[in-house]
CSV table of C-alpha atoms and ligand atoms in Angstrom, one decimal:
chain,number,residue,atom,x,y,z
A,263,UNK,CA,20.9,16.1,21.9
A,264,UNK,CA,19.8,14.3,25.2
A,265,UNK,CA,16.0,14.6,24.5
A,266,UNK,CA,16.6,13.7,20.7
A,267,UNK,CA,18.7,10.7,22.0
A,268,UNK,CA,16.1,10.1,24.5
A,269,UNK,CA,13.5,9.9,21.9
A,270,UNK,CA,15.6,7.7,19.6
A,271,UNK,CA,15.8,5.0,21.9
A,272,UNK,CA,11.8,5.2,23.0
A,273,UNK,CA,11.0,4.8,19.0
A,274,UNK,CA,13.2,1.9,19.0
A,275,UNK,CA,11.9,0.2,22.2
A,276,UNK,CA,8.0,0.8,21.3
A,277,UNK,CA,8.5,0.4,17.8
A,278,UNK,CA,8.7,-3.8,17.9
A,279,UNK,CA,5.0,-5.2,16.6
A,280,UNK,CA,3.5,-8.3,15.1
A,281,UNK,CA,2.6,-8.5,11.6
A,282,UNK,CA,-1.1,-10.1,11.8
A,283,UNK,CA,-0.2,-11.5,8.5
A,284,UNK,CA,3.2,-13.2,8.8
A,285,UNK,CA,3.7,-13.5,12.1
A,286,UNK,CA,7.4,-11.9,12.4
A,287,UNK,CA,8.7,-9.2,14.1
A,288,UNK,CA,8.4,-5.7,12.6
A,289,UNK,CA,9.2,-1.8,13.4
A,290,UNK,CA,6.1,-0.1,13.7
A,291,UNK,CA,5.4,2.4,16.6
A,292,UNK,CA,1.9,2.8,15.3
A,293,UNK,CA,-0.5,0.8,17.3
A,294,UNK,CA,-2.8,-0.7,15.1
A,295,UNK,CA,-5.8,2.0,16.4
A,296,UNK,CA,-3.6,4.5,15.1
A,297,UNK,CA,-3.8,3.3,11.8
A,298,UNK,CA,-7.5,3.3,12.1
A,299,UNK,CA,-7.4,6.8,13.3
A,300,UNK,CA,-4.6,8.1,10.4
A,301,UNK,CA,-6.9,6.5,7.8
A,302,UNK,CA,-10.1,7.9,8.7
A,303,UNK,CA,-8.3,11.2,8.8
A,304,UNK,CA,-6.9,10.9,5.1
A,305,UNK,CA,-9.9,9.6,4.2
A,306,UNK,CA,-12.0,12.3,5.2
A,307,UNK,CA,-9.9,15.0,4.0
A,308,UNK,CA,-9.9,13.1,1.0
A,309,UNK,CA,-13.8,13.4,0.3
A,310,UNK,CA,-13.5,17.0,1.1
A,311,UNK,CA,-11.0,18.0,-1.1
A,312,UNK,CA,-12.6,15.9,-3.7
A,313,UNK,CA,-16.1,18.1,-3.0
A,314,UNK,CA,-14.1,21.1,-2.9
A,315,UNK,CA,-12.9,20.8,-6.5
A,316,UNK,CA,-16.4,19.7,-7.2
A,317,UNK,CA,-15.1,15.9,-8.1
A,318,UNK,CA,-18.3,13.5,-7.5
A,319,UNK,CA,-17.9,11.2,-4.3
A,320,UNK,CA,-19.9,7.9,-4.5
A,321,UNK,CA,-21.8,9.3,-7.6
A,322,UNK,CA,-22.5,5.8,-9.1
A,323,UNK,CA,-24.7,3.6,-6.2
A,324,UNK,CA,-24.0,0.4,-8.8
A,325,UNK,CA,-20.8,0.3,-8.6
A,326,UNK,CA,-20.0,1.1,-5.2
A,327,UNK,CA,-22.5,-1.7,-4.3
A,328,UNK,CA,-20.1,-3.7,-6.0
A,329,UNK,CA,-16.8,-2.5,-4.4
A,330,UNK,CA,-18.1,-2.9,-1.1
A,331,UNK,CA,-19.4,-5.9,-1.4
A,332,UNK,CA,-16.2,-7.1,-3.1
A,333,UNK,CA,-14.5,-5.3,0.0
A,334,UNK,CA,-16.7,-7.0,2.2
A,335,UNK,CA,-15.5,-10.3,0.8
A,336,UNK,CA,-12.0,-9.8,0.6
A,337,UNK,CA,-11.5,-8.2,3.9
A,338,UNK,CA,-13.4,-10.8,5.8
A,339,UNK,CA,-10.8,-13.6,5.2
A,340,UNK,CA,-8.2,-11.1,5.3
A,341,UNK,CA,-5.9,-11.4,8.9
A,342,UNK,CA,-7.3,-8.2,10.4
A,343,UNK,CA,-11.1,-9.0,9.5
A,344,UNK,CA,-13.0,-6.5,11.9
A,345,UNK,CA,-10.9,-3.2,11.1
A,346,UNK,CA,-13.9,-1.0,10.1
A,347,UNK,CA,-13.6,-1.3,6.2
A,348,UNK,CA,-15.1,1.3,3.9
A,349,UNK,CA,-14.5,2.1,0.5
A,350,UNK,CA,-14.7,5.6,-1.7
A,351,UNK,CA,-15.4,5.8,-5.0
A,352,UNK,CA,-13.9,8.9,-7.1
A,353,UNK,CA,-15.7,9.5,-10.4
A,354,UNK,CA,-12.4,10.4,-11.9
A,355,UNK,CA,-10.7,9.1,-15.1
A,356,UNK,CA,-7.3,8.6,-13.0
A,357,UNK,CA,-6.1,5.1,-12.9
A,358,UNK,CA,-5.9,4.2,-9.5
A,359,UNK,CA,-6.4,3.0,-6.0
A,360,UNK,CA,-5.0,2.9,-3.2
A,361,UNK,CA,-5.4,2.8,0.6
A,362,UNK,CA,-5.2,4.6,3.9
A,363,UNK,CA,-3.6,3.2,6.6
A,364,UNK,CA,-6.3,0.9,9.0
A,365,UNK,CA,-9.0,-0.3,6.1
A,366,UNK,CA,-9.8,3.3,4.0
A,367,UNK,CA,-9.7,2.7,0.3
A,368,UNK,CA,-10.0,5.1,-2.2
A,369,UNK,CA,-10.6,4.0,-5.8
A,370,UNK,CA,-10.9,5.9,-8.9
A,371,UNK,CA,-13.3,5.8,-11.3
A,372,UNK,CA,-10.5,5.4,-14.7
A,373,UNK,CA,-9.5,2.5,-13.4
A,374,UNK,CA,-11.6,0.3,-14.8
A,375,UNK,CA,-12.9,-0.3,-17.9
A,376,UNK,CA,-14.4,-2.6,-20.1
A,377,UNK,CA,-12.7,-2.2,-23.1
A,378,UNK,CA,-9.5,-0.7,-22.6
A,379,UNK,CA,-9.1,-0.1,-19.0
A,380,UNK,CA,-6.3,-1.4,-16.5
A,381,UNK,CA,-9.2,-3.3,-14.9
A,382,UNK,CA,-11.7,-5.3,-17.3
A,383,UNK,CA,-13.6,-7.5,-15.4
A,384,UNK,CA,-15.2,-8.1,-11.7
A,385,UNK,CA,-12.1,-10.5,-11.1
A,386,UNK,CA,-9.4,-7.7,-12.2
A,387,UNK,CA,-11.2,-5.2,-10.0
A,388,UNK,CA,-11.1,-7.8,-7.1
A,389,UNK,CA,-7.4,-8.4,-7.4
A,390,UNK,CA,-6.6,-4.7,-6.9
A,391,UNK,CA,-8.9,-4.7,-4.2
A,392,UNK,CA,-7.2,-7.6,-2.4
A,393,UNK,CA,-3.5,-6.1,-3.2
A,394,UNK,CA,-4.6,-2.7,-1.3
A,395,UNK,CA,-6.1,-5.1,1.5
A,396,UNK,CA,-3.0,-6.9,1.8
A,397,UNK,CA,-1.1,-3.3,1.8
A,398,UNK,CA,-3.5,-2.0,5.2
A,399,UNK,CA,-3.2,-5.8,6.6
A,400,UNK,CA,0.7,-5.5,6.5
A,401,UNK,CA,0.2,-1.9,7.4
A,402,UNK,CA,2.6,-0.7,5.2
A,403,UNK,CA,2.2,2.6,5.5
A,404,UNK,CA,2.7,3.2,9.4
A,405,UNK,CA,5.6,0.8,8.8
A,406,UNK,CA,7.1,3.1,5.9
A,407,UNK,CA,6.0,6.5,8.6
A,408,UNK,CA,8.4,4.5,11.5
A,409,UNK,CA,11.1,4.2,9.8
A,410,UNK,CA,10.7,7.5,7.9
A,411,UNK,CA,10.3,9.4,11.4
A,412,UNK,CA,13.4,7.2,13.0
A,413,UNK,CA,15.6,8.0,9.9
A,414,UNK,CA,15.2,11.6,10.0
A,415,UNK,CA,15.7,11.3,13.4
A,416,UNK,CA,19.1,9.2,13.8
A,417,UNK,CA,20.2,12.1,10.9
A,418,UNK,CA,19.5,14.9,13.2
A,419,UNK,CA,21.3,13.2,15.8
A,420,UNK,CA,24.1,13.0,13.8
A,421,UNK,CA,24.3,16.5,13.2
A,422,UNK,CA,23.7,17.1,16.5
A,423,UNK,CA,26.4,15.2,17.6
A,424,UNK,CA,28.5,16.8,14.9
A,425,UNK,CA,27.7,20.1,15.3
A,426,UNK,CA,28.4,20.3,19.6
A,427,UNK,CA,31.6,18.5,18.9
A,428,UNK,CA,35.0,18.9,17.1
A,429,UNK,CA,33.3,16.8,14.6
A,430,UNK,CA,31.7,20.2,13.1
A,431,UNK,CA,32.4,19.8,9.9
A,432,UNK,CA,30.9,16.4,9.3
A,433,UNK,CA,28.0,18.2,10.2
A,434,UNK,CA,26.6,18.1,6.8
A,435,UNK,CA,27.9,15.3,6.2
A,436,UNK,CA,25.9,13.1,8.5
A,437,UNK,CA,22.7,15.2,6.9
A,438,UNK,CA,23.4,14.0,3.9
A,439,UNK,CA,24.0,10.6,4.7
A,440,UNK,CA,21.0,10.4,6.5
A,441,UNK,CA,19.1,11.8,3.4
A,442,UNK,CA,20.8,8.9,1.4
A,443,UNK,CA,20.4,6.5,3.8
A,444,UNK,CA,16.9,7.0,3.6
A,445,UNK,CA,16.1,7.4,0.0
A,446,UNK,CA,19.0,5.0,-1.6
A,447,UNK,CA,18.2,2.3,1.0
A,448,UNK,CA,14.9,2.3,3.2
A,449,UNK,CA,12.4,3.7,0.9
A,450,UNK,CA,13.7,2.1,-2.8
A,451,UNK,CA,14.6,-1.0,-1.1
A,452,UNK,CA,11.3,-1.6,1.3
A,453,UNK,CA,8.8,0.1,-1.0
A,454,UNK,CA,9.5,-2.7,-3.5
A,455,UNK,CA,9.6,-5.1,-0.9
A,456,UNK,CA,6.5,-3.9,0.5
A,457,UNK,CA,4.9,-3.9,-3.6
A,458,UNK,CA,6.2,-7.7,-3.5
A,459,UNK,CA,4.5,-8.8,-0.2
A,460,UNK,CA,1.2,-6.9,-1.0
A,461,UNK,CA,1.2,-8.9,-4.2
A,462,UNK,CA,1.6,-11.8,-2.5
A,463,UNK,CA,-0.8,-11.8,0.6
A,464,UNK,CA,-3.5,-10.2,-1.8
A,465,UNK,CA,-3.2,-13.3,-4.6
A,466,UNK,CA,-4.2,-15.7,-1.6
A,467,UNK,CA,-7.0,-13.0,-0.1
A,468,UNK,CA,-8.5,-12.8,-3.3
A,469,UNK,CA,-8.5,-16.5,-4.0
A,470,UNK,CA,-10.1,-17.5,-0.7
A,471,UNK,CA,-12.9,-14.9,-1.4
A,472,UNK,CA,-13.4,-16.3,-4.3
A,473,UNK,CA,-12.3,-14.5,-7.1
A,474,UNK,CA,-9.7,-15.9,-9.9
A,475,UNK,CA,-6.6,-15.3,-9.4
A,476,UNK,CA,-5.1,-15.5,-12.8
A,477,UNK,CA,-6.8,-12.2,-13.2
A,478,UNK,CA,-3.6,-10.6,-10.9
A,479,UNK,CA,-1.3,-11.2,-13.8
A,480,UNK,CA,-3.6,-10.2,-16.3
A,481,UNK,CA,-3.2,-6.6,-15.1
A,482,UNK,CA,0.0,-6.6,-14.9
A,483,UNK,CA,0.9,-8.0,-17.9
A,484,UNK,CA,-1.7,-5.5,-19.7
A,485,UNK,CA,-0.2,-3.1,-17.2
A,486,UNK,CA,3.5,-3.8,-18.8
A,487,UNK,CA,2.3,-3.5,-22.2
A,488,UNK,CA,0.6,-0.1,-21.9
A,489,UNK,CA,3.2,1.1,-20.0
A,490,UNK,CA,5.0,2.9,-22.9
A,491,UNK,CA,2.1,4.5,-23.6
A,492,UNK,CA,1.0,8.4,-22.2
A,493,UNK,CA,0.0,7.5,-18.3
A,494,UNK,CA,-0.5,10.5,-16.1
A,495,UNK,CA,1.4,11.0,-12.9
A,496,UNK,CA,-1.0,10.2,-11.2
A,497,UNK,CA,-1.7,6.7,-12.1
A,498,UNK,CA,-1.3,3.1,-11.1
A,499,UNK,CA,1.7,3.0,-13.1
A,500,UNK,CA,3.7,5.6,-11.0
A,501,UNK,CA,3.2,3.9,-7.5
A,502,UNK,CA,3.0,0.3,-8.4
A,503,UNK,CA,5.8,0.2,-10.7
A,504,UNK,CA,5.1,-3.0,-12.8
A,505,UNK,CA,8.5,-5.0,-14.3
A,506,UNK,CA,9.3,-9.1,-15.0
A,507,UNK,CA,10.4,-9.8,-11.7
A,508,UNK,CA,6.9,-9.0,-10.0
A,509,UNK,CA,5.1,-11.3,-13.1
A,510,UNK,CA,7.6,-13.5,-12.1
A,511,UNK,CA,6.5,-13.9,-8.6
A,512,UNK,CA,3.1,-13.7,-8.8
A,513,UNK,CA,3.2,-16.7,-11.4
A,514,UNK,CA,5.1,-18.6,-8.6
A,515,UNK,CA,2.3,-18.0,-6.2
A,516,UNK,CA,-0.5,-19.0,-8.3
A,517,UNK,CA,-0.6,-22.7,-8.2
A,518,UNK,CA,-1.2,-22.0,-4.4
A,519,UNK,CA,-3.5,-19.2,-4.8
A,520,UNK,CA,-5.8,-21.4,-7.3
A,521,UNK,CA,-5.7,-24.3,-5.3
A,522,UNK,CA,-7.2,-22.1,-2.2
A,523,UNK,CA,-9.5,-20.7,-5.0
A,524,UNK,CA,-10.8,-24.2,-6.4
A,525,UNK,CA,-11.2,-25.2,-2.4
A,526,UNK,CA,-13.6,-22.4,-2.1
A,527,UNK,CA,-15.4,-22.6,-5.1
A,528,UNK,CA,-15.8,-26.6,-4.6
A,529,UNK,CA,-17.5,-25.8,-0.8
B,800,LIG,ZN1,0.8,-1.6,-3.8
C-alpha cells in the first residue's frame, strides 16, 4: 500500500512535461530520450519479426529513397527536428503506417497505390507521413503509456486500500472502476483527441515542407468512402478511425495550412 502510494505520487510529480509542439503542460514521465530508446526497441524487433516470417525489409531502394527523403523534409520543420529519424519500409499489402515512439516509422507497402490505393500520389503519401510525425512530436504514445501505467496503478491502489480495510468488499469494485475509468474515459476519449491533434500539427508540417495539403482530405474522404468495403484488421482503418467530424476539422485548418504552403512554394 505504502510503496504503491509512494509510487503514485512519484508518477505524478515527474510526470509534468512540455509539449515541444504546443507549449502546454502535459503528463508524461517519459523523458524524451526514452522515447528514443522505446522506438528504436520496437523498431528493431519490428525488422526481425518481419525477417523471421520471411516479410521483405527495405526490398524496394526507390521507394524508400522517397520516404526518407520525404521524412527528411517533413521532420526537419517539424518541433523536435534532430530526433534521429529513420523510416522502414514493409513490402506488405497491409494498409498502414504508423510510428514508434521518438522518430521510428514503419510503413507498409499496401498502402499506397496508384490506382486504387489509400495513398495515390507523392502528396497523399507525404500527408500520412506528416500525421505520424506530428503523432512522435506530440509523443503520443509515451503520453497514452503515463497514463495507462498511472491508471492501473491508482486501480490497484484502490483495491489495496479496499482489500486491508473494512471496505473489502468494494474490493472489486474499485477494479472495475479502474478498468472503466480507463477504457470508457482515458483511452476512447484521448485516443481521439490525440487522432485530432496529429491531424492538425501534421496539415501545417506537411505544408511547410512543401507538399499540398488538400491531399490530407483526399484520403480521408477516399478513406470514408471505402470504408464499407472488406479492410483487414490490420489496416489504416482500424487505428485511425475516419468519420465527418475529423473532415470537418481538417477542412478548418486548411486555409492556414495552404497559406504556409503557398509561403514556401513562393520562397
Ligand atoms: Zn494517427
Amino acid at each position: 500500500m505504502k510503496i504503491l502510494s509512494g509510487l503514485l505520487c512519484l508518477l505524478l510529480l515527474t510526470g509534468c512535461a512540455t509539449d515541444a509542439v504546443t507549449g502546454k503542460k502535459t503528463y508524461n514521465f517519459s523523458p524524451l530520450q526514452k522515447d528514443v530508446e522505446l522506438g528504436s526497441q520496437i523498431y528493431s524487433e519490428t525488422a526481425a519479426e518481419m525477417k523471421q516470417r520471411g516479410i521483405p525489409v527495405n526490398a524496394d531502394p526507390v521507394r524508400l529513397a522517397q520516404l526518407k527523403e520525404m521524412v527528411r523534409r517533413i521532420s526537419a520543420v517539424s518541433d523536435l527536428p534532430d530526433l534521429p529519424y529513420e523510416v522502414m519500409l514493409i513490402q506488405t499489402n497491409i494498409v498502414n503506417a504508423m510510428a514508434a515512439p521518438g522518430g521510428k516509422l514503419i510503413v507498409y507497402e499496401g498502402l499506397w497505390n496508384p490506382k486504387d490505393g489509400l495513398v495515390q500520389d507523392d502528396n497523399e503519401l507525404a500527408a500520412v507521413l506528416a500525421h505520424e510525425i506530428a503523432h512522435v512530436n506530440c509523443r503520443h504514445s509515451t503520453e497514452a503509456m503515463s497514463r495507462t501505467v498511472t491508471v492501473n496503478l491508482v486501480s490497484d491502489l484502490g483495491v489495496t486500500f479496499a482489500k486491508n480495510t473494512k471496505y473489502e468488499k468494494y474490493a472489486q469494485l474499485a477494479a472495475v472502476g479502474g478498468v472503466i475509468l480507463y477504457d470508457g474515459l482515458l483511452v476512447m476519449c484521448y485516443s481521439r483527441t490525440d487522432e485530432k491533434e496529429a491531424d492538425a500539427v501534421g496539415l501545417m508540417y506537411m505544408a511547410k515542407a512543401g507538399y499540398d495539403p488538400r491531399a490530407a482530405l483526399r484520403i480521408w474522404e477516399r478513406s470514408a468512402r471505402n470504408r464499407n468495403g472488406a479492410d483487414p484488421a490490420a489496416s489504416i482503418f482500424s487505428t485511425h478511425p475516419p468519420d465527418a467530424v475529423r473532415l470537418e476539422n481538417l477542412r478548418k485548418q486548411l486555409p492556414a495550412a495552404l497559406t504556409a504552403y503557398e509561403a514556401g512554394s513562393s520562397r
